[in-house]
Amino acid sequence: GQQVMQIPQYQHVQEGEDFTTYCNSSTTLSNIQWYKQRPGGHPVFLIQLVKSGEVKKQKRLTFQFGEAKKNSSLHITATQTTDVGTYFCVEDSNYQLIWGAGTKLIIKP
Amino acid sequence: GAVVSQHPSWVICKSGTSVKIECRSLDFQATTMFWYRQFPKQSLMLMATSNEGSKATYEQGVEKDKFLINHASLTLSTLTVTSAHPEDSSFYICSASRDRNYEQYFGPGTRLTVT
């Protein structure tokens, strides 16, 4: 069936370093949504990308949707401890939601 | 705005009993509600999608008779886990959307423990 591959599974960074997570699909995505889930919490909707080549920013977070609408990325500049959590990409396609496995951002002590 | 609540936040029940979980959209009308299940360190798994006034659409592998979903109004959906067993212990999350193509707002989740 349809799949959204998300990598990496984990990323360890020093506070202040950048972080990026990528999602890829073999099929054209109708849209892509990003969620953040803090440890012990529930996933929080961050953004939805719909247009080919779309780039959206939320403070230190930059979201991109590929020109072919087959990939997307989330980039965090200068990570902070409040960024810790798991970031999920989700495709909302054909009346079903297809979730990436999530990328866990871990700040090294 | 766009707040979704779930009740209860956590529940412990005995094996063989049924548990009902409520999902409410507090400040908007949700034509579509989703129910998820999440195991530790895993992505959320969509269980079913419910539209107000119609039968829920279940994902493959999800037992309809075990996980009863009712979406009787634009602000309330319920998930009933019938004849619960320890393997049903999990984190159940709902989300609500104004329309199928709009963003979802997630509830805080319900932790179910079946003893």
mmCIF file of C-alpha atoms in Angstrom:
data_model
loop_
_atom_site.group_PDB
_atom_site.id
_atom_site.type_symbol
_atom_site.label_atom_id
_atom_site.label_comp_id
_atom_site.label_asym_id
_atom_site.label_seq_id
_atom_site.Cartn_x
_atom_site.Cartn_y
_atom_site.Cartn_z
ATOM 1 C CA GLY A 1 0.000 0.000 0.000
ATOM 2 C CA GLN A 2 0.908 3.628 0.101
ATOM 3 C CA GLN A 3 3.772 4.523 2.365
ATOM 4 C CA VAL A 4 5.455 7.638 3.570
ATOM 5 C CA MET A 5 9.048 6.981 4.477
ATOM 6 C CA GLN A 6 10.489 9.265 7.106
ATOM 7 C CA ILE A 7 14.157 9.476 8.032
ATOM 8 C CA PRO A 8 16.096 9.456 10.193
ATOM 9 C CA GLN A 9 14.408 7.600 12.991
ATOM 10 C CA TYR A 10 16.485 9.448 15.592
ATOM 11 C CA GLN A 11 18.728 12.473 15.489
ATOM 12 C CA HIS A 12 20.979 13.520 18.293
ATOM 13 C CA VAL A 13 22.156 17.119 18.199
ATOM 14 C CA GLN A 14 23.899 19.545 20.459
ATOM 15 C CA GLU A 15 21.742 22.428 21.515
ATOM 16 C CA GLY A 16 22.213 25.154 18.954
ATOM 17 C CA GLU A 17 22.807 22.788 16.058
ATOM 18 C CA ASP A 18 20.376 22.374 13.208
ATOM 19 C CA PHE A 19 17.977 19.473 12.735
ATOM 20 C CA THR A 20 16.290 18.140 9.615
ATOM 21 C CA THR A 21 13.812 15.347 9.000
ATOM 22 C CA TYR A 22 12.773 14.113 5.579
ATOM 23 C CA CYS A 23 9.709 12.392 4.188
ATOM 24 C CA ASN A 24 9.507 10.629 0.866
ATOM 25 C CA SER A 25 6.826 8.892 -1.085
ATOM 26 C CA SER A 26 6.865 6.868 -4.264
ATOM 27 C CA THR A 27 3.589 8.456 -5.284
ATOM 28 C CA THR A 28 2.554 12.060 -5.626
ATOM 29 C CA LEU A 29 1.348 13.442 -2.332
ATOM 30 C CA SER A 30 -1.873 15.401 -2.281
ATOM 31 C CA ASN A 31 -0.576 17.326 0.703
ATOM 32 C CA ILE A 32 1.729 16.832 3.648
ATOM 33 C CA GLN A 33 1.132 17.679 7.257
ATOM 34 C CA TRP A 34 3.677 17.888 10.043
ATOM 35 C CA TYR A 35 3.092 17.149 13.689
ATOM 36 C CA LYS A 36 5.183 17.413 16.800
ATOM 37 C CA GLN A 37 4.754 15.132 19.739
ATOM 38 C CA ARG A 38 6.452 16.009 22.971
ATOM 39 C CA PRO A 39 7.521 13.121 25.203
ATOM 40 C CA GLY A 40 4.455 11.851 27.021
ATOM 41 C CA GLY A 41 2.183 14.183 25.121
ATOM 42 C CA HIS A 42 -0.068 14.081 22.125
ATOM 43 C CA PRO A 43 0.821 15.014 18.562
ATOM 44 C CA VAL A 44 0.306 18.661 17.796
ATOM 45 C CA PHE A 45 -0.422 19.848 14.313
ATOM 46 C CA LEU A 46 2.281 22.159 13.000
ATOM 47 C CA ILE A 47 1.489 22.905 9.394
ATOM 48 C CA GLN A 48 0.034 21.660 6.130
ATOM 49 C CA LEU A 49 1.723 22.023 2.760
ATOM 50 C CA VAL A 50 -0.311 21.708 -0.389
ATOM 51 C CA LYS A 51 1.401 23.474 -3.258
ATOM 52 C CA SER A 52 4.289 22.149 -5.259
ATOM 53 C CA GLY A 53 7.553 23.745 -4.142
ATOM 54 C CA GLU A 54 5.870 25.392 -1.195
ATOM 55 C CA VAL A 55 8.071 26.731 1.604
ATOM 56 C CA LYS A 56 6.659 27.876 4.893
ATOM 57 C CA LYS A 57 8.383 29.174 7.991
ATOM 58 C CA GLN A 58 7.421 29.224 11.614
ATOM 59 C CA LYS A 59 10.113 31.031 13.557
ATOM 60 C CA ARG A 60 13.076 28.626 13.498
ATOM 61 C CA LEU A 61 11.169 25.916 11.622
ATOM 62 C CA THR A 62 11.225 25.730 7.836
ATOM 63 C CA PHE A 63 8.914 23.354 5.986
ATOM 64 C CA GLN A 64 9.365 22.460 2.344
ATOM 65 C CA PHE A 65 7.276 20.552 -0.158
ATOM 66 C CA GLY A 66 9.117 19.193 -3.160
ATOM 67 C CA GLU A 67 8.464 20.361 -6.679
ATOM 68 C CA ALA A 68 7.217 16.919 -7.635
ATOM 69 C CA LYS A 69 5.177 16.674 -4.422
ATOM 70 C CA LYS A 70 6.877 13.435 -3.535
ATOM 71 C CA ASN A 71 8.980 14.651 -0.667
ATOM 72 C CA SER A 72 8.944 17.098 2.183
ATOM 73 C CA SER A 73 11.311 18.265 4.869
ATOM 74 C CA LEU A 74 11.290 20.023 8.187
ATOM 75 C CA HIS A 75 14.374 21.970 9.185
ATOM 76 C CA ILE A 76 14.949 23.473 12.606
ATOM 77 C CA THR A 77 17.642 26.095 12.954
ATOM 78 C CA ALA A 78 19.595 26.391 16.180
ATOM 79 C CA THR A 79 17.724 23.782 18.159
ATOM 80 C CA GLN A 80 16.591 24.473 21.694
ATOM 81 C CA THR A 81 15.557 22.117 24.477
ATOM 82 C CA THR A 82 11.937 22.980 23.802
ATOM 83 C CA ASP A 83 12.300 21.401 20.367
ATOM 84 C CA VAL A 84 12.723 17.940 21.855
ATOM 85 C CA GLY A 85 10.100 15.498 20.678
ATOM 86 C CA THR A 86 9.070 13.373 17.758
ATOM 87 C CA TYR A 87 8.167 15.008 14.474
ATOM 88 C CA PHE A 88 5.737 13.193 12.228
ATOM 89 C CA CYS A 89 4.872 13.821 8.620
ATOM 90 C CA VAL A 90 1.476 12.686 7.488
ATOM 91 C CA GLU A 91 -0.091 12.428 4.095
ATOM 92 C CA ASP A 92 -3.787 13.054 3.961
ATOM 93 C CA SER A 93 -4.667 11.106 0.864
ATOM 94 C CA ASN A 94 -7.695 9.335 -0.525
ATOM 95 C CA TYR A 95 -9.657 9.457 2.710
ATOM 96 C CA GLN A 96 -6.934 7.881 4.725
ATOM 97 C CA LEU A 97 -4.052 9.202 6.705
ATOM 98 C CA ILE A 98 -0.640 7.829 6.069
ATOM 99 C CA TRP A 99 1.827 8.516 8.813
ATOM 100 C CA GLY A 100 5.571 8.571 8.670
ATOM 101 C CA ALA A 101 7.315 6.663 11.425
ATOM 102 C CA GLY A 102 8.474 9.905 13.025
ATOM 103 C CA THR A 103 11.878 11.370 13.740
ATOM 104 C CA LYS A 104 12.870 11.781 17.328
ATOM 105 C CA LEU A 105 14.927 14.867 18.074
ATOM 106 C CA ILE A 106 17.227 14.341 21.026
ATOM 107 C CA ILE A 107 19.343 17.088 22.497
ATOM 108 C CA LYS A 108 22.664 15.825 23.756
ATOM 109 C CA PRO A 109 23.373 16.750 27.363
ATOM 110 C CA GLY B 1 -9.783 28.041 19.234
ATOM 111 C CA ALA B 2 -9.997 24.516 17.822
ATOM 112 C CA VAL B 3 -9.759 22.614 21.067
ATOM 113 C CA VAL B 4 -10.451 18.905 21.243
ATOM 114 C CA SER B 5 -10.967 17.139 24.519
ATOM 115 C CA GLN B 6 -11.051 13.497 25.421
ATOM 116 C CA HIS B 7 -12.596 11.845 28.409
ATOM 117 C CA PRO B 8 -11.410 10.088 30.418
ATOM 118 C CA SER B 9 -7.730 10.956 30.354
ATOM 119 C CA TRP B 10 -6.901 7.538 31.663
ATOM 120 C CA VAL B 11 -8.868 4.468 32.606
ATOM 121 C CA ILE B 12 -8.135 1.153 34.190
ATOM 122 C CA CYS B 13 -10.619 -1.620 33.662
ATOM 123 C CA LYS B 14 -10.891 -5.323 34.178
ATOM 124 C CA SER B 15 -10.625 -7.798 31.361
ATOM 125 C CA GLY B 16 -13.979 -8.534 29.777
ATOM 126 C CA THR B 17 -15.551 -5.166 30.520
ATOM 127 C CA SER B 18 -16.320 -2.412 28.037
ATOM 128 C CA VAL B 19 -14.906 1.086 28.065
ATOM 129 C CA LYS B 20 -16.266 4.155 26.329
ATOM 130 C CA ILE B 21 -13.992 7.017 25.353
ATOM 131 C CA GLU B 22 -15.430 10.387 24.380
ATOM 132 C CA CYS B 23 -13.934 12.864 21.972
ATOM 133 C CA ARG B 24 -15.352 16.364 21.849
ATOM 134 C CA SER B 25 -14.610 19.384 19.717
ATOM 135 C CA LEU B 26 -15.129 22.228 22.133
ATOM 136 C CA ASP B 27 -15.270 25.312 19.981
ATOM 137 C CA PHE B 28 -15.924 24.138 16.453
ATOM 138 C CA GLN B 29 -18.054 21.705 14.573
ATOM 139 C CA ALA B 30 -16.234 18.628 13.450
ATOM 140 C CA THR B 31 -17.683 16.865 10.474
ATOM 141 C CA THR B 32 -14.897 14.327 10.625
ATOM 142 C CA MET B 33 -13.254 12.684 13.596
ATOM 143 C CA PHE B 34 -10.398 10.224 13.596
ATOM 144 C CA TRP B 35 -9.459 7.627 16.146
ATOM 145 C CA TYR B 36 -5.889 6.536 16.572
ATOM 146 C CA ARG B 37 -4.063 4.027 18.642
ATOM 147 C CA GLN B 38 -0.512 4.456 19.671
ATOM 148 C CA PHE B 39 1.922 1.946 21.101
ATOM 149 C CA PRO B 40 5.036 3.113 22.907
ATOM 150 C CA LYS B 41 7.723 4.450 20.612
ATOM 151 C CA GLN B 42 5.603 3.861 17.544
ATOM 152 C CA SER B 43 3.736 6.088 15.179
ATOM 153 C CA LEU B 44 0.045 6.575 15.673
ATOM 154 C CA MET B 45 -2.081 4.023 13.922
ATOM 155 C CA LEU B 46 -5.296 5.189 12.386
ATOM 156 C CA MET B 47 -8.121 2.960 13.531
ATOM 157 C CA ALA B 48 -11.106 4.559 11.920
ATOM 158 C CA THR B 49 -12.538 7.692 10.414
ATOM 159 C CA SER B 50 -16.004 8.798 11.363
ATOM 160 C CA ASN B 51 -18.231 11.330 9.714
ATOM 161 C CA GLU B 52 -21.137 12.831 11.553
ATOM 162 C CA GLY B 53 -24.309 10.921 10.947
ATOM 163 C CA SER B 54 -22.781 8.038 9.059
ATOM 164 C CA LYS B 55 -21.005 4.804 9.815
ATOM 165 C CA ALA B 56 -17.326 4.891 10.583
ATOM 166 C CA THR B 57 -14.771 3.704 8.071
ATOM 167 C CA TYR B 58 -12.418 1.243 9.698
ATOM 168 C CA GLU B 59 -8.861 0.607 8.675
ATOM 169 C CA GLN B 60 -7.851 -2.828 7.577
ATOM 170 C CA GLY B 61 -7.269 -5.139 10.501
ATOM 171 C CA VAL B 62 -9.369 -3.150 12.963
ATOM 172 C CA GLU B 63 -12.317 -5.117 14.320
ATOM 173 C CA LYS B 64 -15.526 -3.181 13.901
ATOM 174 C CA ASP B 65 -17.381 -5.169 16.505
ATOM 175 C CA LYS B 66 -14.687 -4.680 19.073
ATOM 176 C CA PHE B 67 -14.105 -0.977 18.598
ATOM 177 C CA LEU B 68 -17.510 0.629 18.267
ATOM 178 C CA ILE B 69 -17.487 4.181 17.023
ATOM 179 C CA ASN B 70 -20.386 6.560 17.141
ATOM 180 C CA HIS B 71 -20.363 10.096 15.751
ATOM 181 C CA ALA B 72 -23.860 11.238 16.575
ATOM 182 C CA SER B 73 -23.256 14.975 16.597
ATOM 183 C CA LEU B 74 -20.868 17.524 15.158
ATOM 184 C CA THR B 75 -19.089 17.871 18.471
ATOM 185 C CA LEU B 76 -18.993 14.362 19.871
ATOM 186 C CA SER B 77 -17.623 11.014 18.836
ATOM 187 C CA THR B 78 -17.281 7.987 21.059
ATOM 188 C CA LEU B 79 -15.107 4.918 20.876
ATOM 189 C CA THR B 80 -16.226 1.901 22.853
ATOM 190 C CA VAL B 81 -13.760 -0.888 23.422
ATOM 191 C CA THR B 82 -15.905 -3.926 23.993
ATOM 192 C CA SER B 83 -14.847 -6.941 26.019
ATOM 193 C CA ALA B 84 -11.494 -5.384 26.657
ATOM 194 C CA HIS B 85 -8.411 -7.541 27.034
ATOM 195 C CA PRO B 86 -4.911 -6.684 28.231
ATOM 196 C CA GLU B 87 -3.678 -6.467 24.648
ATOM 197 C CA ASP B 88 -6.090 -3.568 24.153
ATOM 198 C CA SER B 89 -4.094 -1.530 26.635
ATOM 199 C CA SER B 90 -2.850 1.435 24.690
ATOM 200 C CA PHE B 91 -2.991 5.158 24.161
ATOM 201 C CA TYR B 92 -6.095 6.112 22.162
ATOM 202 C CA ILE B 93 -6.070 9.466 20.454
ATOM 203 C CA CYS B 94 -8.836 11.206 18.605
ATOM 204 C CA SER B 95 -8.651 14.147 16.316
ATOM 205 C CA ALA B 96 -11.305 16.356 14.816
ATOM 206 C CA SER B 97 -11.510 18.253 11.592
ATOM 207 C CA ARG B 98 -13.956 20.840 10.349
ATOM 208 C CA ASP B 99 -13.891 19.162 6.993
ATOM 209 C CA ARG B 100 -12.145 16.141 5.594
ATOM 210 C CA ASN B 101 -9.529 18.315 3.901
ATOM 211 C CA TYR B 102 -8.826 20.673 6.769
ATOM 212 C CA GLU B 103 -6.197 20.284 9.394
ATOM 213 C CA GLN B 104 -6.867 18.045 12.311
ATOM 214 C CA TYR B 105 -6.883 19.040 15.913
ATOM 215 C CA PHE B 106 -5.813 16.314 18.230
ATOM 216 C CA GLY B 107 -7.202 15.431 21.571
ATOM 217 C CA PRO B 108 -4.897 14.798 24.506
ATOM 218 C CA GLY B 109 -5.438 11.063 24.328
ATOM 219 C CA THR B 110 -6.790 8.423 26.668
ATOM 220 C CA ARG B 111 -4.578 5.862 28.288
ATOM 221 C CA LEU B 112 -6.368 2.553 28.666
ATOM 222 C CA THR B 113 -5.011 -0.156 30.899
ATOM 223 C CA VAL B 114 -6.810 -3.468 30.973
ATOM 224 C CA THR B 115 -5.952 -5.693 33.897
#
